[in-house]
GROMACS .gro file of C-alpha atoms in nm:
model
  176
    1UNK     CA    1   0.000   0.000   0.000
    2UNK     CA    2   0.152   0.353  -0.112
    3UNK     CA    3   0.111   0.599   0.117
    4UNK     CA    4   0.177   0.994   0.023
    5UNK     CA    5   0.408   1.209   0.224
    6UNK     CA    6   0.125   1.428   0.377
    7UNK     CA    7  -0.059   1.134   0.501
    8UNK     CA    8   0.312   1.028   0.635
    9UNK     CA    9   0.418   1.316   0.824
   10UNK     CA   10   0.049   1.392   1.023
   11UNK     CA   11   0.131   1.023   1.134
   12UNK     CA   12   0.484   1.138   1.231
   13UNK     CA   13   0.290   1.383   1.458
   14UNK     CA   14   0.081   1.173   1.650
   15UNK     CA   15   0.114   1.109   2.014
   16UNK     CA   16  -0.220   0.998   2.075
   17UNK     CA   17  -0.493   0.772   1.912
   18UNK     CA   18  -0.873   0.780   1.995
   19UNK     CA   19  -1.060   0.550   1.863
   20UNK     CA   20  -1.431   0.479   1.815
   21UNK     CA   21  -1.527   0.142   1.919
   22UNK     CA   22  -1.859  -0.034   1.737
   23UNK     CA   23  -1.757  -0.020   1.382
   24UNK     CA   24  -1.392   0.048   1.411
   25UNK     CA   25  -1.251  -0.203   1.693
   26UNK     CA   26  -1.524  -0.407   1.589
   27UNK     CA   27  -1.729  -0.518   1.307
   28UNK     CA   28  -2.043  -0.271   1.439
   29UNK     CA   29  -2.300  -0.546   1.485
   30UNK     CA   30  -2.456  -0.602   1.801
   31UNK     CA   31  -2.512  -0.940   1.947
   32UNK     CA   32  -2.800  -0.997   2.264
   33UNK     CA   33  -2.888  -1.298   2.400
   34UNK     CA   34  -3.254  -1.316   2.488
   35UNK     CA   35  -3.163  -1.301   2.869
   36UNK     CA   36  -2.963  -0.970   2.827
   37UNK     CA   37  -2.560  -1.025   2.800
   38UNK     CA   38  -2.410  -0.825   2.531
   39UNK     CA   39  -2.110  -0.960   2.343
   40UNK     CA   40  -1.890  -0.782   2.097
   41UNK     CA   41  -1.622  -0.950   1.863
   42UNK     CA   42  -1.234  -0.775   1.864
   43UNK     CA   43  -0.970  -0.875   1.619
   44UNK     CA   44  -0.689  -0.970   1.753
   45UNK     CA   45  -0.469  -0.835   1.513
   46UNK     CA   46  -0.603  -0.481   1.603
   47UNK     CA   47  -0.574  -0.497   1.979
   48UNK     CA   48  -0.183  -0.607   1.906
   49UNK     CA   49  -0.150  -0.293   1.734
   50UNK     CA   50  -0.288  -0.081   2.038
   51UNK     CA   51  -0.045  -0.306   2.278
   52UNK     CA   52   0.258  -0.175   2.019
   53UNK     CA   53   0.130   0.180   2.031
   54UNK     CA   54   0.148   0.179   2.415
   55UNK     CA   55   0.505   0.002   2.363
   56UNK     CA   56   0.625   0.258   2.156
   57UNK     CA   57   0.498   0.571   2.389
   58UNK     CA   58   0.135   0.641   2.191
   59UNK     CA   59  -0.140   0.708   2.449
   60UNK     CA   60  -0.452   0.545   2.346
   61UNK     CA   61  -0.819   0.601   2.401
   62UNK     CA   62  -1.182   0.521   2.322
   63UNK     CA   63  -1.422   0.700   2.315
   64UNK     CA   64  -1.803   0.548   2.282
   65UNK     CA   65  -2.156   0.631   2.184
   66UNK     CA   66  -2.261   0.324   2.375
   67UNK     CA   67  -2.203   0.188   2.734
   68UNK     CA   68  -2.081  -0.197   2.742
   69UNK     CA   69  -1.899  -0.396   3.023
   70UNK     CA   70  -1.719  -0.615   2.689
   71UNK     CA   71  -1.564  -0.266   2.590
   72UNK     CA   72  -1.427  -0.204   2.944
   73UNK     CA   73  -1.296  -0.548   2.993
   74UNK     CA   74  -1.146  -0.554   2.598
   75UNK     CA   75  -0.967  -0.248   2.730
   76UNK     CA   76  -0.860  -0.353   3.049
   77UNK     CA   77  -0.651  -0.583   2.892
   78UNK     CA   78  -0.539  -0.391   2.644
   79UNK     CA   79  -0.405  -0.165   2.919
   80UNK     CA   80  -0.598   0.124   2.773
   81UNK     CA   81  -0.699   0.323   3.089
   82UNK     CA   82  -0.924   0.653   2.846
   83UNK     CA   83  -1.220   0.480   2.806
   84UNK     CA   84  -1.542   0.744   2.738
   85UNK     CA   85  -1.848   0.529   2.706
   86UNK     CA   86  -2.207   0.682   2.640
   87UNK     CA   87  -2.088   0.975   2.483
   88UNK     CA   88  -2.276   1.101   2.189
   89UNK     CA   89  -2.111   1.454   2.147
   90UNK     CA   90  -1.749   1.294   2.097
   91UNK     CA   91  -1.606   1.642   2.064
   92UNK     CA   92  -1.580   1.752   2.403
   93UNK     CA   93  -1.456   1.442   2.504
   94UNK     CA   94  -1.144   1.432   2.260
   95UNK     CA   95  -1.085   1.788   2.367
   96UNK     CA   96  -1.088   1.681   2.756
   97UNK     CA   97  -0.824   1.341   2.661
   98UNK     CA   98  -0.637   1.620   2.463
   99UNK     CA   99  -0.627   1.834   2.797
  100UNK     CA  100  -0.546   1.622   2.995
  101UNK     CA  101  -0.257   1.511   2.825
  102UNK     CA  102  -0.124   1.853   2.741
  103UNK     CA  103  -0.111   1.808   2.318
  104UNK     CA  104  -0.253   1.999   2.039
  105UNK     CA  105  -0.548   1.795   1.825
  106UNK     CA  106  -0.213   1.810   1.556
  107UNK     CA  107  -0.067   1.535   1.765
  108UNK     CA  108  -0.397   1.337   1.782
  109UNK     CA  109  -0.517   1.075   1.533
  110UNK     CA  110  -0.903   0.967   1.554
  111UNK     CA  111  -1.065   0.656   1.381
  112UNK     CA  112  -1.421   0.671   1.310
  113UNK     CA  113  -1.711   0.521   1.111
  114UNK     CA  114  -1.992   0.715   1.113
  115UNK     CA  115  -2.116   1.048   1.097
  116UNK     CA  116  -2.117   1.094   1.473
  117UNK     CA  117  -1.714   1.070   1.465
  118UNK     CA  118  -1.744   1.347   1.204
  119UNK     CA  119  -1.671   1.654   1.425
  120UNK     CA  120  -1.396   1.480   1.611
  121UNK     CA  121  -1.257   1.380   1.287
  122UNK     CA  122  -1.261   1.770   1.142
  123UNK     CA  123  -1.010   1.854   1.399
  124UNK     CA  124  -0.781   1.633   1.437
  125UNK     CA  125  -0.428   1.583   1.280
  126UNK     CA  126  -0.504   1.267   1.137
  127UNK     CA  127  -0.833   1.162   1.084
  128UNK     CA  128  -0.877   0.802   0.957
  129UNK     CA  129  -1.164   0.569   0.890
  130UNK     CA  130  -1.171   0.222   0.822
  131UNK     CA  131  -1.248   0.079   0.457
  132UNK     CA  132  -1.613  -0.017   0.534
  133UNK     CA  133  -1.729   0.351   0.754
  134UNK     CA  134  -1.976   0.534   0.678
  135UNK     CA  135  -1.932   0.757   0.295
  136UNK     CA  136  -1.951   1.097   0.519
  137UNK     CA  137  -1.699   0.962   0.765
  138UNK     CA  138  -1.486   0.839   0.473
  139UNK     CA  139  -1.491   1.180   0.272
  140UNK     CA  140  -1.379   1.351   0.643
  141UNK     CA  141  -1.083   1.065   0.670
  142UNK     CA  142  -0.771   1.183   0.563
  143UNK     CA  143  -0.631   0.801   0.524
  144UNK     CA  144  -0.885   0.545   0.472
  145UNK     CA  145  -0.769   0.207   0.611
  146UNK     CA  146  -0.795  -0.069   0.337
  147UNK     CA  147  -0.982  -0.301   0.599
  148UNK     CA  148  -1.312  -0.296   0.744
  149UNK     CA  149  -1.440  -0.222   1.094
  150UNK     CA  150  -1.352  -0.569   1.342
  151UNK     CA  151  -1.128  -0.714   1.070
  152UNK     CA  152  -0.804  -0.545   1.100
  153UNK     CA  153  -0.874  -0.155   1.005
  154UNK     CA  154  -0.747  -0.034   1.356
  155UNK     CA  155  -0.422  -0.245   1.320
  156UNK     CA  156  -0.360  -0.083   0.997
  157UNK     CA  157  -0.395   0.253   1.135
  158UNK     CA  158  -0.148   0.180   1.422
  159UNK     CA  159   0.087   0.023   1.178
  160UNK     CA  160   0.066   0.362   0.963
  161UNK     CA  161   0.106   0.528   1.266
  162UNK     CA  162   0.439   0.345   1.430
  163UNK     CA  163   0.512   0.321   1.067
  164UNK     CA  164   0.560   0.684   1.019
  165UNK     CA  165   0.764   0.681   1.369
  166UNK     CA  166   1.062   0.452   1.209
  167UNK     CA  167   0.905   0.130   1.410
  168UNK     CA  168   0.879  -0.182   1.240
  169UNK     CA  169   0.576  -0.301   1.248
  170UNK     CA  170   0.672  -0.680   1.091
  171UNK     CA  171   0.793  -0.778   1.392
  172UNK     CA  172   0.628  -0.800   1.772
  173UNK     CA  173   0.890  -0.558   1.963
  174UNK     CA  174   0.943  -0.685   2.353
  175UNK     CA  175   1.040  -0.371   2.499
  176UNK     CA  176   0.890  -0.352   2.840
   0.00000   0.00000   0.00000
């Protein structure tokens, strides 16, 4: 996959990643079983790619229209501590994460689907989608990932990410 130098050097920039979850980190379908308990499917392959952003120094965050216990324990063991569930207005949110952690929305990357990651998309430094998002969310992407939502899309955007940063991203780095 070519990627242009623009695309190249906002990923150089970013220090942070906030991603959306139904949709991005997974495939956006909802399962219930008829006495309640919500599940959610991960890829694998993505949540490795959040572990090597937190190796390599990138904070990491969700942020979430919907509340869910899966998404909290997904995280927990992702060691991603920014979790923002039942949030519909996901702008104010990114701006507290971006606060609290003293950076400029230049060093922050979001990854969306649909039109309510729109507005935290338009301010961002790099605003990515994944291949199967939502057309508005896509046109407001600045790098579209070639995978879908749940099927590796976040793992490409932390490889483009580290990728940008000199890391390798063909091989699992075991730096504590």
């Amino acid at each position: 996959m070519t990627v242009g130098a623009e695309i190249l050097e906002r990923a150089h920039r970013i220090r942070v990643v906030v991603f959306d979850v139904d949709g991005v980190l997974t495939d956006g379908r909802l399962y219930f079983s008829p006495d309640g308990p919500e599940m959610k499917v991960f890829h694998a392959r993505d949540g490795l790619g959040i572990k090597q952003l937190r190796r390599h120094g990138i904070e990491v965050a969700v942020i979430s229209g919907r509340n869910s216990p899966v998404v909290t324990r997904r995280m927990d063991a992702l060691g991603v501590t920014r979790i923002h569930q039942g949030q519909d207005d996901k702008l104010p949110v990114l701006r507290m994460i971006l606060d609290e952690l003293a950076l400029t929305p230049a060093a922050c990357a979001y990854v969306g689907d649909d039109v309510v990651d729109v507005p935290p998309m338009s301010v961002v430094g790099l605003a990515c989608s994944v291949a199967d998002a939502h057309p508005v969310a896509r046109a407001a992407a600045h790098w579209v990932a070639p995978q879908g939502g749940g099927m590796g899309g976040a793992r490409a955007v932390c490889d483009l990410i580290m990728g940008a940063q000199g890391v390798d991203t063909d091989r699992w780095d075991h730096r504590p």
